[in-house]
Amino acid sequence: MPRRVHLHTLRQRIEFGHCDPAGIVFFVEFFRMCNALFEDWFNDRLKLSFADEFFVHDHMFPLVHTEADFQSALRMGDEIEISLILTGIGRSSIRYTCLGRSGGRDIFRIRFVNALGRRSAGHSIEIPAYMRTPMDTYLKESRAVSQAP
């Protein structure tokens, strides 16, 4: 029997601090949640310490492009599931989509492109093999999940 593939997902209860004066999530908070998911994906799914990448390997992952679509609002007390779908890996770029869902409905779809760079030099570098190998595996898993019925 083939192994069932799951996207890397975080669950978050919406808190007072996530909300604007109207009582709905301020859109910037969704970007913060997606950044937390990206770091968690490194640690838990790729089995690479995000902190070590930063402090030991001198790597940074600056955001170079984003595009967002928001379909529905959330309020304090709601819960959201955010899944990371890897869509491509370039020489120095990582392309992915964060899909936010709550109660069976789509909340947002945010597309990101992060570069891999050397912090001390301030420029992009090629993604090393030790990082690319688990990313390639997750890319295949992402494609399998997105093509599933």
One Martini backbone bead per residue (centre of mass of N, CA, C, O) as a GRO file, in nm:
protein
  149
    1MET     BB    1   0.096   0.037   0.024
    2PRO     BB    2   0.087   0.355  -0.011
    3ARG     BB    3   0.191   0.644   0.102
    4ARG     BB    4   0.057   0.892   0.277
    5VAL     BB    5   0.018   1.229   0.189
    6HIS     BB    6   0.117   1.533   0.358
    7LEU     BB    7   0.090   1.840   0.438
    8HIS     BB    8   0.226   2.101   0.585
    9THR     BB    9   0.070   2.186   0.907
   10LEU     BB   10  -0.095   2.451   1.079
   11ARG     BB   11  -0.245   2.542   1.388
   12GLN     BB   12  -0.467   2.828   1.467
   13ARG     BB   13  -0.569   3.044   1.703
   14ILE     BB   14  -0.747   3.321   1.724
   15GLU     BB   15  -0.639   3.624   1.851
   16PHE     BB   16  -0.654   3.937   1.964
   17GLY     BB   17  -0.363   4.020   1.834
   18HIS     BB   18  -0.468   3.957   1.526
   19CYS     BB   19  -0.657   4.202   1.552
   20ASP     BB   20  -0.849   4.455   1.468
   21PRO     BB   21  -1.083   4.695   1.549
   22ALA     BB   22  -1.305   4.509   1.389
   23GLY     BB   23  -1.224   4.190   1.472
   24ILE     BB   24  -1.021   4.116   1.250
   25VAL     BB   25  -0.783   3.994   1.072
   26PHE     BB   26  -0.484   4.112   1.009
   27PHE     BB   27  -0.314   4.049   0.725
   28VAL     BB   28  -0.023   4.037   0.847
   29GLU     BB   29  -0.072   3.783   1.024
   30PHE     BB   30  -0.068   3.581   0.790
   31PHE     BB   31   0.232   3.625   0.724
   32ARG     BB   32   0.338   3.533   0.997
   33MET     BB   33   0.221   3.248   0.986
   34CYS     BB   34   0.375   3.166   0.726
   35ASN     BB   35   0.656   3.203   0.843
   36ALA     BB   36   0.623   2.992   1.066
   37LEU     BB   37   0.572   2.759   0.869
   38PHE     BB   38   0.842   2.769   0.720
   39GLU     BB   39   1.016   2.710   0.970
   40ASP     BB   40   0.872   2.445   1.050
   41TRP     BB   41   0.932   2.294   0.788
   42PHE     BB   42   1.230   2.281   0.825
   43ASN     BB   43   1.237   2.136   1.100
   44ASP     BB   44   1.009   1.894   1.055
   45ARG     BB   45   1.032   1.810   0.741
   46LEU     BB   46   1.348   1.859   0.662
   47LYS     BB   47   1.541   1.841   0.915
   48LEU     BB   48   1.616   2.158   0.961
   49SER     BB   49   1.770   2.411   1.120
   50PHE     BB   50   1.686   2.733   1.109
   51ALA     BB   51   1.887   2.850   1.311
   52ASP     BB   52   2.142   2.721   1.184
   53GLU     BB   53   2.120   2.853   0.912
   54PHE     BB   54   2.166   3.135   1.032
   55PHE     BB   55   2.413   3.100   1.247
   56VAL     BB   56   2.603   2.877   1.108
   57HIS     BB   57   2.553   2.914   0.773
   58ASP     BB   58   2.466   3.216   0.693
   59HIS     BB   59   2.155   3.221   0.636
   60MET     BB   60   1.898   3.350   0.420
   61PHE     BB   61   1.522   3.428   0.350
   62PRO     BB   62   1.424   3.633   0.145
   63LEU     BB   63   1.171   3.816   0.030
   64VAL     BB   64   1.081   3.866  -0.333
   65HIS     BB   65   0.775   3.747  -0.341
   66THR     BB   66   0.417   3.832  -0.352
   67GLU     BB   67   0.077   3.681  -0.341
   68ALA     BB   68  -0.271   3.767  -0.265
   69ASP     BB   69  -0.570   3.588  -0.150
   70PHE     BB   70  -0.888   3.686  -0.012
   71GLN     BB   71  -1.201   3.527   0.097
   72SER     BB   72  -1.197   3.546   0.424
   73ALA     BB   73  -1.282   3.605   0.747
   74LEU     BB   74  -1.151   3.640   1.082
   75ARG     BB   75  -1.192   3.565   1.431
   76MET     BB   76  -1.190   3.548   1.739
   77GLY     BB   77  -1.161   3.184   1.798
   78ASP     BB   78  -1.079   3.092   1.553
   79GLU     BB   79  -0.968   2.845   1.317
   80ILE     BB   80  -0.656   2.756   1.149
   81GLU     BB   81  -0.529   2.612   0.847
   82ILE     BB   82  -0.186   2.580   0.732
   83SER     BB   83  -0.048   2.512   0.413
   84LEU     BB   84   0.239   2.378   0.245
   85ILE     BB   85   0.313   2.443  -0.104
   86LEU     BB   86   0.533   2.327  -0.318
   87THR     BB   87   0.623   2.471  -0.655
   88GLY     BB   88   0.947   2.544  -0.639
   89ILE     BB   89   1.300   2.513  -0.754
   90GLY     BB   90   1.580   2.687  -0.774
   91ARG     BB   91   1.889   2.787  -0.743
   92SER     BB   92   1.780   3.023  -0.500
   93SER     BB   93   1.473   2.932  -0.498
   94ILE     BB   94   1.149   2.941  -0.318
   95ARG     BB   95   0.833   2.802  -0.403
   96TYR     BB   96   0.516   2.892  -0.242
   97THR     BB   97   0.208   2.792  -0.077
   98CYS     BB   98  -0.040   2.932   0.132
   99LEU     BB   99  -0.313   2.757   0.285
  100GLY     BB  100  -0.615   2.885   0.417
  101ARG     BB  101  -0.834   2.715   0.657
  102SER     BB  102  -1.193   2.723   0.769
  103GLY     BB  103  -1.455   2.533   0.806
  104GLY     BB  104  -1.417   2.450   0.481
  105ARG     BB  105  -1.283   2.728   0.410
  106ASP     BB  106  -1.141   2.969   0.233
  107ILE     BB  107  -0.917   3.236   0.321
  108PHE     BB  108  -0.626   3.180   0.178
  109ARG     BB  109  -0.375   3.267  -0.084
  110ILE     BB  110  -0.015   3.252  -0.065
  111ARG     BB  111   0.253   3.363  -0.257
  112PHE     BB  112   0.602   3.261  -0.261
  113VAL     BB  113   0.941   3.407  -0.272
  114ASN     BB  114   1.249   3.276  -0.179
  115ALA     BB  115   1.571   3.332  -0.095
  116LEU     BB  116   1.906   3.232  -0.093
  117GLY     BB  117   2.146   3.358   0.145
  118ARG     BB  118   2.421   3.544   0.246
  119ARG     BB  119   2.447   3.742   0.510
  120SER     BB  120   2.749   3.860   0.490
  121ALA     BB  121   2.703   3.936   0.166
  122GLY     BB  122   2.403   3.991   0.043
  123HIS     BB  123   2.354   3.725  -0.140
  124SER     BB  124   2.291   3.489  -0.348
  125ILE     BB  125   2.260   3.126  -0.342
  126GLU     BB  126   2.297   2.809  -0.379
  127ILE     BB  127   2.132   2.533  -0.321
  128PRO     BB  128   2.208   2.290  -0.127
  129ALA     BB  129   2.188   1.950  -0.124
  130TYR     BB  130   2.091   1.912   0.180
  131MET     BB  131   1.832   2.089   0.102
  132ARG     BB  132   1.723   1.990  -0.178
  133THR     BB  133   1.644   1.697  -0.125
  134PRO     BB  134   1.394   1.744   0.070
  135MET     BB  135   1.253   1.938  -0.127
  136ASP     BB  136   1.206   1.743  -0.359
  137THR     BB  137   1.026   1.553  -0.200
  138TYR     BB  138   0.808   1.770  -0.129
  139LEU     BB  139   0.738   1.845  -0.416
  140LYS     BB  140   0.620   1.570  -0.491
  141GLU     BB  141   0.406   1.571  -0.268
  142SER     BB  142   0.260   1.829  -0.356
  143ARG     BB  143   0.179   1.723  -0.637
  144ALA     BB  144   0.018   1.478  -0.540
  145VAL     BB  145  -0.194   1.636  -0.376
  146SER     BB  146  -0.287   1.838  -0.611
  147GLN     BB  147  -0.376   1.571  -0.800
  148ALA     BB  148  -0.580   1.482  -0.626
  149PRO     BB  149  -0.929   1.419  -0.600
   0.00000   0.00000   0.00000
